[in-house]
Short mmCIF file of N, CA and C in Angstrom, two decimals:
data_model
loop_
_atom_site.label_atom_id
_atom_site.label_comp_id
_atom_site.label_asym_id
_atom_site.label_seq_id
_atom_site.Cartn_x
_atom_site.Cartn_y
_atom_site.Cartn_z
N MET A 19 2.70 32.42 15.74
CA MET A 19 3.41 33.61 15.30
C MET A 19 2.76 34.85 15.94
N ASN A 20 3.57 35.67 16.57
CA ASN A 20 3.06 36.90 17.16
C ASN A 20 2.91 37.98 16.10
N LYS A 21 1.80 38.65 16.14
CA LYS A 21 1.56 39.75 15.22
C LYS A 21 2.09 41.04 15.82
N ASP A 22 2.60 41.94 14.96
CA ASP A 22 2.98 43.27 15.41
C ASP A 22 1.73 44.05 15.80
N ASN A 23 1.92 45.05 16.64
CA ASN A 23 0.82 45.90 17.09
C ASN A 23 0.73 47.14 16.21
N LEU A 24 -0.45 47.38 15.68
CA LEU A 24 -0.73 48.55 14.84
C LEU A 24 -1.69 49.45 15.60
N LEU A 25 -1.32 50.72 15.74
CA LEU A 25 -2.18 51.72 16.36
C LEU A 25 -2.66 52.68 15.29
N ILE A 26 -3.96 52.88 15.22
CA ILE A 26 -4.56 53.86 14.31
C ILE A 26 -5.21 54.93 15.17
N SER A 27 -4.90 56.18 14.86
CA SER A 27 -5.45 57.30 15.61
C SER A 27 -6.35 58.12 14.69
N CYS A 28 -7.57 58.39 15.16
CA CYS A 28 -8.49 59.23 14.40
C CYS A 28 -9.51 59.83 15.36
N THR A 29 -10.02 60.99 15.01
CA THR A 29 -10.95 61.68 15.90
C THR A 29 -12.24 60.90 16.10
N TYR A 30 -12.81 60.38 15.02
CA TYR A 30 -14.07 59.65 15.10
C TYR A 30 -13.89 58.25 14.54
N TYR A 31 -14.54 57.28 15.17
CA TYR A 31 -14.48 55.89 14.73
C TYR A 31 -15.83 55.25 15.06
N TYR A 32 -16.00 54.01 14.72
CA TYR A 32 -17.22 53.26 14.96
C TYR A 32 -17.77 53.55 16.34
N PRO A 33 -19.04 53.83 16.50
CA PRO A 33 -20.14 53.71 15.55
C PRO A 33 -20.43 54.99 14.76
N ASN A 34 -19.55 55.98 14.82
CA ASN A 34 -19.74 57.19 14.04
C ASN A 34 -19.74 56.86 12.55
N ILE A 35 -20.55 57.58 11.78
CA ILE A 35 -20.60 57.36 10.33
C ILE A 35 -20.19 58.64 9.63
N SER A 36 -19.02 58.58 9.01
CA SER A 36 -18.51 59.65 8.16
C SER A 36 -17.52 59.00 7.20
N GLY A 37 -17.11 59.73 6.21
CA GLY A 37 -16.17 59.17 5.24
C GLY A 37 -14.88 58.68 5.88
N ILE A 38 -14.30 59.51 6.74
CA ILE A 38 -13.03 59.14 7.38
C ILE A 38 -13.22 57.99 8.35
N SER A 39 -14.29 58.02 9.15
CA SER A 39 -14.47 56.95 10.13
C SER A 39 -14.77 55.61 9.44
N ILE A 40 -15.51 55.63 8.37
CA ILE A 40 -15.80 54.38 7.64
C ILE A 40 -14.53 53.85 6.99
N TYR A 41 -13.74 54.73 6.36
CA TYR A 41 -12.48 54.30 5.75
C TYR A 41 -11.55 53.73 6.82
N THR A 42 -11.45 54.41 7.95
CA THR A 42 -10.58 53.94 9.03
C THR A 42 -11.03 52.58 9.55
N GLN A 43 -12.33 52.39 9.67
CA GLN A 43 -12.85 51.10 10.12
C GLN A 43 -12.52 50.00 9.11
N LEU A 44 -12.72 50.26 7.82
CA LEU A 44 -12.38 49.27 6.80
C LEU A 44 -10.89 48.93 6.82
N LEU A 45 -10.05 49.96 6.96
CA LEU A 45 -8.60 49.75 7.03
C LEU A 45 -8.23 48.93 8.26
N ALA A 46 -8.75 49.32 9.42
CA ALA A 46 -8.43 48.62 10.67
C ALA A 46 -8.82 47.15 10.60
N GLU A 47 -10.02 46.88 10.14
CA GLU A 47 -10.50 45.51 10.08
C GLU A 47 -9.73 44.68 9.06
N ALA A 48 -9.33 45.28 7.95
CA ALA A 48 -8.52 44.56 6.95
C ALA A 48 -7.13 44.25 7.50
N MET A 49 -6.59 45.14 8.31
CA MET A 49 -5.23 44.97 8.83
C MET A 49 -5.15 43.93 9.94
N THR A 50 -6.30 43.44 10.45
CA THR A 50 -6.26 42.42 11.50
C THR A 50 -5.67 41.10 11.00
N GLU A 51 -5.58 40.94 9.68
CA GLU A 51 -4.95 39.73 9.14
C GLU A 51 -3.45 39.71 9.45
N LYS A 52 -2.81 40.89 9.47
CA LYS A 52 -1.36 40.98 9.67
C LYS A 52 -0.97 41.52 11.05
N TYR A 53 -1.85 42.29 11.68
CA TYR A 53 -1.51 43.00 12.91
C TYR A 53 -2.57 42.78 13.99
N GLN A 54 -2.17 43.05 15.23
CA GLN A 54 -3.12 43.25 16.30
C GLN A 54 -3.43 44.74 16.25
N VAL A 55 -4.66 45.08 15.95
CA VAL A 55 -5.01 46.48 15.66
C VAL A 55 -5.73 47.12 16.83
N SER A 56 -5.27 48.34 17.16
CA SER A 56 -5.93 49.18 18.16
C SER A 56 -6.24 50.51 17.51
N VAL A 57 -7.37 51.08 17.88
CA VAL A 57 -7.76 52.41 17.41
C VAL A 57 -7.91 53.31 18.62
N LEU A 58 -7.26 54.47 18.58
CA LEU A 58 -7.41 55.48 19.61
C LEU A 58 -8.25 56.59 19.02
N THR A 59 -9.37 56.87 19.66
CA THR A 59 -10.33 57.81 19.13
C THR A 59 -10.97 58.61 20.27
N SER A 60 -11.93 59.42 19.93
CA SER A 60 -12.61 60.23 20.95
C SER A 60 -13.83 59.51 21.51
N MET A 61 -14.16 59.84 22.74
CA MET A 61 -15.40 59.36 23.34
C MET A 61 -16.45 60.45 23.11
N TYR A 62 -16.75 60.68 21.82
CA TYR A 62 -17.68 61.74 21.43
C TYR A 62 -19.10 61.46 21.93
N ASN A 63 -19.41 60.19 22.12
CA ASN A 63 -20.71 59.77 22.64
C ASN A 63 -20.50 59.30 24.07
N LYS A 64 -21.07 60.00 25.02
CA LYS A 64 -20.85 59.69 26.44
C LYS A 64 -21.38 58.31 26.82
N ALA A 65 -22.24 57.74 26.00
CA ALA A 65 -22.77 56.40 26.29
C ALA A 65 -21.80 55.30 25.83
N ALA A 66 -20.79 55.65 25.05
CA ALA A 66 -19.84 54.66 24.54
C ALA A 66 -18.94 54.17 25.66
N ARG A 67 -18.41 52.97 25.48
CA ARG A 67 -17.47 52.41 26.46
C ARG A 67 -16.09 53.01 26.26
N LYS A 68 -15.33 53.09 27.34
CA LYS A 68 -13.95 53.59 27.27
C LYS A 68 -13.10 52.67 26.40
N GLN A 69 -13.32 51.36 26.52
CA GLN A 69 -12.61 50.38 25.69
C GLN A 69 -13.58 49.27 25.29
N GLU A 70 -13.39 48.77 24.08
CA GLU A 70 -14.18 47.64 23.62
C GLU A 70 -13.49 47.00 22.42
N PHE A 71 -13.90 45.79 22.08
CA PHE A 71 -13.44 45.13 20.86
C PHE A 71 -14.62 45.07 19.90
N PHE A 72 -14.34 45.35 18.63
CA PHE A 72 -15.36 45.24 17.60
C PHE A 72 -14.68 44.74 16.33
N ASN A 73 -15.13 43.60 15.82
CA ASN A 73 -14.57 42.98 14.60
C ASN A 73 -13.05 42.85 14.68
N LYS A 74 -12.55 42.30 15.80
CA LYS A 74 -11.13 42.02 16.04
C LYS A 74 -10.28 43.28 16.27
N VAL A 75 -10.90 44.44 16.40
CA VAL A 75 -10.17 45.69 16.60
C VAL A 75 -10.44 46.19 18.02
N LYS A 76 -9.35 46.49 18.74
CA LYS A 76 -9.50 47.08 20.07
C LYS A 76 -9.72 48.58 19.90
N ILE A 77 -10.80 49.10 20.47
CA ILE A 77 -11.11 50.52 20.38
C ILE A 77 -10.92 51.13 21.76
N ALA A 78 -10.08 52.17 21.84
CA ALA A 78 -9.87 52.91 23.08
C ALA A 78 -10.33 54.35 22.82
N ARG A 79 -11.10 54.87 23.75
CA ARG A 79 -11.66 56.22 23.56
C ARG A 79 -11.15 57.16 24.64
N SER A 80 -10.75 58.36 24.20
CA SER A 80 -10.28 59.39 25.11
C SER A 80 -11.42 60.35 25.42
N LYS A 81 -11.53 60.72 26.68
CA LYS A 81 -12.63 61.57 27.14
C LYS A 81 -12.63 62.93 26.45
N VAL A 82 -13.81 63.36 26.02
CA VAL A 82 -14.00 64.66 25.36
C VAL A 82 -14.52 65.64 26.40
N TRP A 83 -13.84 66.77 26.51
CA TRP A 83 -14.31 67.82 27.43
C TRP A 83 -15.34 68.70 26.76
N PHE A 84 -15.06 69.09 25.50
CA PHE A 84 -16.04 69.88 24.76
C PHE A 84 -15.74 69.78 23.27
N THR A 85 -16.70 70.20 22.47
CA THR A 85 -16.54 70.19 21.03
C THR A 85 -16.56 71.61 20.50
N PHE A 86 -15.91 71.79 19.37
CA PHE A 86 -15.89 73.06 18.65
C PHE A 86 -16.16 72.73 17.20
N GLY A 87 -17.43 72.86 16.79
CA GLY A 87 -17.82 72.36 15.46
C GLY A 87 -17.70 70.85 15.48
N LYS A 88 -16.97 70.29 14.52
CA LYS A 88 -16.73 68.86 14.50
C LYS A 88 -15.46 68.48 15.26
N GLY A 89 -14.69 69.49 15.68
CA GLY A 89 -13.48 69.23 16.45
C GLY A 89 -13.82 68.92 17.89
N VAL A 90 -13.03 68.07 18.50
CA VAL A 90 -13.23 67.71 19.90
C VAL A 90 -11.98 68.06 20.69
N PHE A 91 -12.16 68.50 21.92
CA PHE A 91 -11.04 68.82 22.80
C PHE A 91 -10.91 67.70 23.80
N MET A 92 -9.78 66.98 23.72
CA MET A 92 -9.52 65.82 24.58
C MET A 92 -8.20 66.05 25.31
N PRO A 93 -8.21 66.68 26.46
CA PRO A 93 -6.95 66.99 27.14
C PRO A 93 -6.12 65.76 27.52
N TYR A 94 -6.76 64.62 27.74
CA TYR A 94 -6.02 63.42 28.10
C TYR A 94 -5.58 62.61 26.89
N PHE A 95 -5.90 63.07 25.71
CA PHE A 95 -5.54 62.34 24.49
C PHE A 95 -4.03 62.17 24.38
N ILE A 96 -3.27 63.19 24.72
CA ILE A 96 -1.80 63.11 24.62
C ILE A 96 -1.28 61.99 25.52
N ILE A 97 -1.79 61.90 26.74
CA ILE A 97 -1.37 60.84 27.66
C ILE A 97 -1.79 59.48 27.12
N ASP A 98 -3.04 59.38 26.67
CA ASP A 98 -3.53 58.13 26.10
C ASP A 98 -2.69 57.72 24.89
N ALA A 99 -2.33 58.70 24.07
CA ALA A 99 -1.54 58.42 22.87
C ALA A 99 -0.14 57.93 23.23
N PHE A 100 0.53 58.59 24.18
CA PHE A 100 1.87 58.14 24.59
C PHE A 100 1.83 56.70 25.10
N ARG A 101 0.84 56.38 25.90
CA ARG A 101 0.71 55.00 26.41
C ARG A 101 0.49 54.00 25.28
N ALA A 102 -0.35 54.37 24.34
CA ALA A 102 -0.65 53.46 23.22
C ALA A 102 0.55 53.31 22.29
N VAL A 103 1.27 54.39 22.04
CA VAL A 103 2.44 54.34 21.14
C VAL A 103 3.54 53.46 21.73
N GLU A 104 3.69 53.49 23.05
CA GLU A 104 4.74 52.68 23.70
C GLU A 104 4.60 51.19 23.41
N THR A 105 3.39 50.72 23.21
CA THR A 105 3.17 49.29 22.97
C THR A 105 2.89 48.98 21.50
N SER A 106 3.12 49.95 20.63
CA SER A 106 2.82 49.77 19.20
C SER A 106 4.09 49.67 18.38
N ASP A 107 4.02 48.86 17.33
CA ASP A 107 5.14 48.74 16.40
C ASP A 107 4.96 49.67 15.21
N VAL A 108 3.70 49.93 14.84
CA VAL A 108 3.37 50.78 13.70
C VAL A 108 2.26 51.73 14.14
N VAL A 109 2.37 53.01 13.75
CA VAL A 109 1.36 54.01 14.09
C VAL A 109 0.86 54.67 12.81
N ASN A 110 -0.46 54.76 12.68
CA ASN A 110 -1.09 55.40 11.53
C ASN A 110 -2.02 56.48 12.06
N CYS A 111 -1.74 57.74 11.72
CA CYS A 111 -2.55 58.86 12.22
C CYS A 111 -3.41 59.43 11.10
N HIS A 112 -4.67 59.63 11.39
CA HIS A 112 -5.58 60.27 10.46
C HIS A 112 -5.78 61.70 10.94
N LEU A 113 -5.26 62.63 10.19
CA LEU A 113 -5.27 64.04 10.58
C LEU A 113 -6.24 64.81 9.73
N PRO A 114 -6.71 65.96 10.12
CA PRO A 114 -6.25 66.75 11.27
C PRO A 114 -6.92 66.32 12.55
N GLN A 115 -6.19 66.51 13.63
CA GLN A 115 -6.71 66.34 14.99
C GLN A 115 -6.24 67.56 15.76
N LEU A 116 -7.09 68.12 16.60
CA LEU A 116 -6.71 69.32 17.35
C LEU A 116 -5.48 69.08 18.21
N GLU A 117 -5.38 67.89 18.78
CA GLU A 117 -4.25 67.59 19.67
C GLU A 117 -2.97 67.41 18.87
#
């Protein structure tokens, strides 16, 4: 049986530790039972990989040009998001996001 594709969008995700990123990680990992889960997030840490799998979740990171407080400016996020949405059946956005 093929699983539907679920895309979750949030500014920060694993390995970042915050209330929203931890909740999003728990949600994403729980949803792997029903969906193929992808997370689109920021590459806030330059040492992080552009793409990786962690606990059955595909993580894609959009390049950060600069930060403003906890907000990040990712000019390619819109392009990355359009590409990810095209292959997704369900989209879950965690807001606010500057983009």
